[in-house]
Short mmCIF file of N, CA and C in Angstrom, two decimals:
data_model
loop_
_atom_site.label_atom_id
_atom_site.label_comp_id
_atom_site.label_asym_id
_atom_site.label_seq_id
_atom_site.Cartn_x
_atom_site.Cartn_y
_atom_site.Cartn_z
N ASP A 1 0.82 -1.19 0.00
CA ASP A 1 0.00 0.00 0.00
C ASP A 1 0.86 1.26 0.00
N HIS A 2 2.00 1.21 0.69
CA HIS A 2 2.90 2.37 0.70
C HIS A 2 3.46 2.64 -0.70
N LEU A 3 3.83 1.58 -1.39
CA LEU A 3 4.38 1.75 -2.73
C LEU A 3 3.34 2.31 -3.69
N PHE A 4 2.11 1.82 -3.60
CA PHE A 4 1.05 2.36 -4.45
C PHE A 4 0.81 3.84 -4.14
N ALA A 5 0.94 4.24 -2.87
CA ALA A 5 0.78 5.65 -2.51
C ALA A 5 1.86 6.49 -3.18
N LEU A 6 3.09 5.99 -3.20
CA LEU A 6 4.19 6.71 -3.86
C LEU A 6 3.95 6.81 -5.37
N VAL A 7 3.52 5.71 -5.96
CA VAL A 7 3.24 5.69 -7.41
C VAL A 7 2.12 6.66 -7.73
N LEU A 8 1.07 6.66 -6.93
CA LEU A 8 -0.06 7.55 -7.15
C LEU A 8 0.38 9.01 -7.07
N ARG A 9 1.17 9.35 -6.06
CA ARG A 9 1.64 10.72 -5.91
C ARG A 9 2.47 11.16 -7.13
N GLU A 10 3.39 10.31 -7.57
CA GLU A 10 4.23 10.66 -8.72
C GLU A 10 3.39 10.79 -9.99
N ALA A 11 2.45 9.86 -10.18
CA ALA A 11 1.61 9.89 -11.39
C ALA A 11 0.76 11.16 -11.43
N ILE A 12 0.14 11.51 -10.30
CA ILE A 12 -0.68 12.72 -10.26
C ILE A 12 0.18 13.97 -10.47
N THR A 13 1.37 13.97 -9.92
CA THR A 13 2.29 15.08 -10.15
C THR A 13 2.57 15.23 -11.64
N ASN A 14 2.80 14.11 -12.34
CA ASN A 14 3.04 14.14 -13.78
C ASN A 14 1.83 14.66 -14.55
N VAL A 15 0.65 14.23 -14.15
CA VAL A 15 -0.58 14.71 -14.80
C VAL A 15 -0.68 16.23 -14.66
N VAL A 16 -0.49 16.73 -13.45
CA VAL A 16 -0.62 18.16 -13.19
C VAL A 16 0.45 18.96 -13.95
N ARG A 17 1.67 18.47 -13.97
CA ARG A 17 2.77 19.21 -14.59
C ARG A 17 2.80 19.13 -16.11
N HIS A 18 2.41 17.98 -16.67
CA HIS A 18 2.69 17.77 -18.09
C HIS A 18 1.48 17.49 -18.99
N ALA A 19 0.38 17.03 -18.44
CA ALA A 19 -0.69 16.50 -19.31
C ALA A 19 -1.65 17.54 -19.84
N ALA A 20 -1.80 18.67 -19.17
CA ALA A 20 -2.86 19.63 -19.53
C ALA A 20 -4.21 18.92 -19.57
N ALA A 21 -4.44 18.08 -18.59
CA ALA A 21 -5.66 17.28 -18.54
C ALA A 21 -6.79 18.03 -17.83
N ARG A 22 -8.01 17.69 -18.20
CA ARG A 22 -9.18 18.20 -17.50
C ARG A 22 -9.70 17.16 -16.51
N ARG A 23 -9.36 15.90 -16.75
CA ARG A 23 -9.87 14.82 -15.93
C ARG A 23 -8.77 13.78 -15.68
N CYS A 24 -8.80 13.21 -14.49
CA CYS A 24 -7.87 12.14 -14.15
C CYS A 24 -8.66 11.10 -13.34
N ASP A 25 -8.57 9.85 -13.73
CA ASP A 25 -9.28 8.77 -13.06
C ASP A 25 -8.28 7.81 -12.44
N VAL A 26 -8.59 7.36 -11.24
CA VAL A 26 -7.75 6.41 -10.52
C VAL A 26 -8.59 5.20 -10.18
N LYS A 27 -8.03 4.02 -10.42
CA LYS A 27 -8.76 2.77 -10.17
C LYS A 27 -7.82 1.76 -9.55
N LEU A 28 -8.24 1.16 -8.44
CA LEU A 28 -7.48 0.12 -7.77
C LEU A 28 -8.26 -1.18 -7.90
N THR A 29 -7.61 -2.23 -8.42
CA THR A 29 -8.27 -3.52 -8.60
C THR A 29 -7.40 -4.63 -8.03
N CYS A 30 -8.04 -5.75 -7.70
CA CYS A 30 -7.33 -6.91 -7.20
C CYS A 30 -8.04 -8.12 -7.78
N ASP A 31 -7.27 -9.01 -8.43
CA ASP A 31 -7.87 -10.20 -9.03
C ASP A 31 -7.57 -11.48 -8.25
N GLY A 32 -7.04 -11.35 -7.03
CA GLY A 32 -6.69 -12.50 -6.22
C GLY A 32 -5.25 -12.96 -6.40
N ILE A 33 -4.61 -12.52 -7.47
CA ILE A 33 -3.21 -12.85 -7.74
C ILE A 33 -2.33 -11.61 -7.64
N ALA A 34 -2.86 -10.49 -8.13
CA ALA A 34 -2.11 -9.23 -8.14
C ALA A 34 -3.06 -8.08 -7.90
N ALA A 35 -2.48 -6.97 -7.44
CA ALA A 35 -3.21 -5.72 -7.29
C ALA A 35 -2.69 -4.76 -8.35
N SER A 36 -3.59 -3.98 -8.94
CA SER A 36 -3.21 -3.02 -9.96
C SER A 36 -3.79 -1.65 -9.66
N LEU A 37 -2.98 -0.64 -9.89
CA LEU A 37 -3.38 0.75 -9.73
C LEU A 37 -3.28 1.41 -11.10
N SER A 38 -4.42 1.88 -11.58
CA SER A 38 -4.48 2.51 -12.91
C SER A 38 -4.77 3.99 -12.74
N ILE A 39 -3.96 4.82 -13.40
CA ILE A 39 -4.16 6.27 -13.40
C ILE A 39 -4.25 6.70 -14.85
N SER A 40 -5.38 7.27 -15.24
CA SER A 40 -5.54 7.70 -16.62
C SER A 40 -6.03 9.14 -16.67
N ASP A 41 -5.60 9.86 -17.72
CA ASP A 41 -6.02 11.24 -17.88
C ASP A 41 -6.45 11.48 -19.31
N ASP A 42 -7.13 12.60 -19.52
CA ASP A 42 -7.59 12.98 -20.85
C ASP A 42 -6.74 14.10 -21.44
N GLY A 43 -5.48 14.13 -21.05
CA GLY A 43 -4.58 15.20 -21.47
C GLY A 43 -4.01 15.03 -22.86
N ARG A 44 -2.94 15.71 -23.10
CA ARG A 44 -2.36 15.78 -24.44
C ARG A 44 -1.75 14.48 -24.93
N GLY A 45 -1.34 13.59 -24.04
CA GLY A 45 -0.76 12.32 -24.47
C GLY A 45 0.52 12.51 -25.24
N GLY A 46 0.79 11.58 -26.14
CA GLY A 46 1.98 11.68 -26.95
C GLY A 46 3.12 10.83 -26.43
N ARG A 47 4.30 11.10 -26.95
CA ARG A 47 5.49 10.34 -26.58
C ARG A 47 5.87 10.62 -25.12
N ILE A 48 6.14 9.57 -24.38
CA ILE A 48 6.51 9.69 -22.97
C ILE A 48 8.02 9.61 -22.84
N ARG A 49 8.61 10.59 -22.18
CA ARG A 49 10.04 10.56 -21.86
C ARG A 49 10.15 10.10 -20.41
N ALA A 50 10.84 9.01 -20.20
CA ALA A 50 10.98 8.46 -18.85
C ALA A 50 12.01 9.27 -18.07
N GLY A 51 11.53 10.17 -17.24
CA GLY A 51 12.41 10.95 -16.38
C GLY A 51 12.67 10.21 -15.08
N ASN A 52 13.22 10.92 -14.13
CA ASN A 52 13.56 10.29 -12.85
C ASN A 52 12.34 9.74 -12.13
N GLY A 53 11.21 10.41 -12.22
CA GLY A 53 10.00 9.96 -11.53
C GLY A 53 9.51 8.63 -12.06
N ILE A 54 9.41 8.51 -13.37
CA ILE A 54 8.95 7.25 -13.98
C ILE A 54 9.96 6.15 -13.74
N ARG A 55 11.23 6.46 -13.91
CA ARG A 55 12.27 5.44 -13.65
C ARG A 55 12.21 4.97 -12.21
N GLY A 56 12.03 5.90 -11.28
CA GLY A 56 11.96 5.55 -9.87
C GLY A 56 10.76 4.66 -9.56
N MET A 57 9.60 5.01 -10.14
CA MET A 57 8.41 4.18 -9.94
C MET A 57 8.66 2.76 -10.47
N ARG A 58 9.20 2.68 -11.66
CA ARG A 58 9.45 1.38 -12.30
C ARG A 58 10.42 0.55 -11.45
N GLU A 59 11.51 1.16 -11.00
CA GLU A 59 12.51 0.43 -10.20
C GLU A 59 11.92 -0.06 -8.88
N ARG A 60 11.15 0.78 -8.21
CA ARG A 60 10.52 0.35 -6.94
C ARG A 60 9.57 -0.82 -7.14
N LEU A 61 8.77 -0.75 -8.20
CA LEU A 61 7.84 -1.84 -8.49
C LEU A 61 8.58 -3.13 -8.84
N GLU A 62 9.61 -3.02 -9.65
CA GLU A 62 10.37 -4.21 -10.05
C GLU A 62 11.06 -4.86 -8.87
N THR A 63 11.44 -4.08 -7.87
CA THR A 63 12.06 -4.63 -6.66
C THR A 63 11.13 -5.65 -5.99
N LEU A 64 9.82 -5.44 -6.12
CA LEU A 64 8.82 -6.34 -5.52
C LEU A 64 8.15 -7.22 -6.58
N GLN A 65 8.84 -7.47 -7.69
CA GLN A 65 8.36 -8.29 -8.80
C GLN A 65 7.13 -7.70 -9.48
N GLY A 66 6.98 -6.38 -9.38
CA GLY A 66 5.87 -5.69 -10.03
C GLY A 66 6.32 -5.10 -11.35
N ARG A 67 5.42 -4.32 -11.94
CA ARG A 67 5.78 -3.67 -13.20
C ARG A 67 4.96 -2.39 -13.37
N LEU A 68 5.45 -1.53 -14.26
CA LEU A 68 4.76 -0.30 -14.62
C LEU A 68 4.60 -0.29 -16.13
N ASP A 69 3.36 -0.19 -16.58
CA ASP A 69 3.06 -0.08 -18.01
C ASP A 69 2.46 1.29 -18.26
N ILE A 70 2.92 1.95 -19.31
CA ILE A 70 2.41 3.27 -19.66
C ILE A 70 1.96 3.24 -21.11
N GLU A 71 0.71 3.66 -21.33
CA GLU A 71 0.16 3.77 -22.67
C GLU A 71 -0.20 5.23 -22.90
N SER A 72 0.21 5.78 -24.02
CA SER A 72 -0.09 7.17 -24.30
C SER A 72 -0.42 7.33 -25.77
N GLY A 73 -1.55 7.97 -26.03
CA GLY A 73 -1.96 8.21 -27.40
C GLY A 73 -2.20 9.69 -27.63
N ASP A 74 -3.03 9.99 -28.60
CA ASP A 74 -3.32 11.38 -28.93
C ASP A 74 -4.22 12.05 -27.89
N HIS A 75 -4.94 11.26 -27.12
CA HIS A 75 -5.92 11.83 -26.19
C HIS A 75 -5.77 11.25 -24.80
N GLY A 76 -4.61 11.41 -24.23
CA GLY A 76 -4.43 11.00 -22.85
C GLY A 76 -3.38 9.93 -22.64
N THR A 77 -3.15 9.66 -21.37
CA THR A 77 -2.15 8.70 -20.96
C THR A 77 -2.73 7.84 -19.85
N ARG A 78 -2.32 6.58 -19.84
CA ARG A 78 -2.71 5.68 -18.74
C ARG A 78 -1.48 4.95 -18.25
N GLY A 79 -1.29 4.97 -16.95
CA GLY A 79 -0.23 4.21 -16.31
C GLY A 79 -0.86 3.14 -15.44
N ILE A 80 -0.30 1.94 -15.51
CA ILE A 80 -0.81 0.83 -14.71
C ILE A 80 0.34 0.23 -13.93
N ALA A 81 0.25 0.33 -12.61
CA ALA A 81 1.25 -0.27 -11.71
C ALA A 81 0.64 -1.57 -11.20
N THR A 82 1.39 -2.66 -11.33
CA THR A 82 0.89 -3.98 -10.90
C THR A 82 1.89 -4.61 -9.95
N LEU A 83 1.36 -5.14 -8.86
CA LEU A 83 2.16 -5.85 -7.86
C LEU A 83 1.53 -7.19 -7.55
N PRO A 84 2.32 -8.27 -7.52
CA PRO A 84 1.77 -9.55 -7.09
C PRO A 84 1.43 -9.48 -5.61
N LEU A 85 0.38 -10.21 -5.22
CA LEU A 85 0.01 -10.25 -3.81
C LEU A 85 1.00 -11.10 -3.04
N PRO A 86 1.27 -10.76 -1.79
CA PRO A 86 2.16 -11.59 -0.96
C PRO A 86 1.56 -12.97 -0.76
N GLU A 87 2.39 -13.96 -0.50
CA GLU A 87 1.94 -15.35 -0.37
C GLU A 87 0.83 -15.52 0.65
N ASP A 88 0.92 -14.84 1.80
CA ASP A 88 -0.12 -14.99 2.81
C ASP A 88 -1.46 -14.46 2.34
N GLU A 89 -1.47 -13.42 1.51
CA GLU A 89 -2.72 -12.92 0.97
C GLU A 89 -3.25 -13.82 -0.13
N LEU A 90 -2.35 -14.47 -0.89
CA LEU A 90 -2.80 -15.43 -1.91
C LEU A 90 -3.52 -16.60 -1.26
N ALA A 91 -2.97 -17.10 -0.16
CA ALA A 91 -3.60 -18.22 0.55
C ALA A 91 -4.98 -17.83 1.06
N GLY A 92 -5.09 -16.61 1.59
CA GLY A 92 -6.39 -16.13 2.06
C GLY A 92 -7.39 -15.99 0.94
N SER A 93 -6.96 -15.49 -0.21
CA SER A 93 -7.83 -15.35 -1.37
C SER A 93 -8.27 -16.71 -1.87
N ALA A 94 -7.35 -17.67 -1.88
CA ALA A 94 -7.68 -19.01 -2.33
C ALA A 94 -8.69 -19.67 -1.39
N ALA A 95 -8.51 -19.47 -0.09
CA ALA A 95 -9.43 -20.06 0.89
C ALA A 95 -10.84 -19.50 0.71
N LEU A 96 -10.93 -18.22 0.45
CA LEU A 96 -12.24 -17.61 0.22
C LEU A 96 -12.90 -18.16 -1.01
N ALA A 97 -12.11 -18.52 -2.02
CA ALA A 97 -12.63 -19.07 -3.25
C ALA A 97 -12.80 -20.59 -3.18
N GLY A 98 -12.41 -21.22 -2.06
CA GLY A 98 -12.55 -22.66 -1.91
C GLY A 98 -11.48 -23.45 -2.67
N ILE A 99 -10.32 -22.83 -2.89
CA ILE A 99 -9.24 -23.48 -3.62
C ILE A 99 -8.20 -23.95 -2.61
N ARG A 100 -7.69 -25.18 -2.75
CA ARG A 100 -6.64 -25.67 -1.87
C ARG A 100 -5.28 -25.26 -2.43
N THR A 101 -4.39 -24.81 -1.55
CA THR A 101 -3.04 -24.42 -2.00
C THR A 101 -2.02 -25.36 -1.39
#
């Protein structure tokens, strides 16, 4: 949760500084295997230059076997940070679903 908070702060900072967006949407999902944080805006989009902020987010996520995907087109940008759930949370999710691990 701390890492997602850092990613969210950096992503929102990028939207405010660079996107010229009118809208920004944040979505947190969990599929029982991984948690994903999606931040999308309706800004200018275009080619993304990975500065220190994006590199830092990517490195922190990769340290925990996660990843950062960024998609940018003519009408906005979406970043998706994904982290696998810890083993103890996977076991809990499996138990709720009636799956033996």
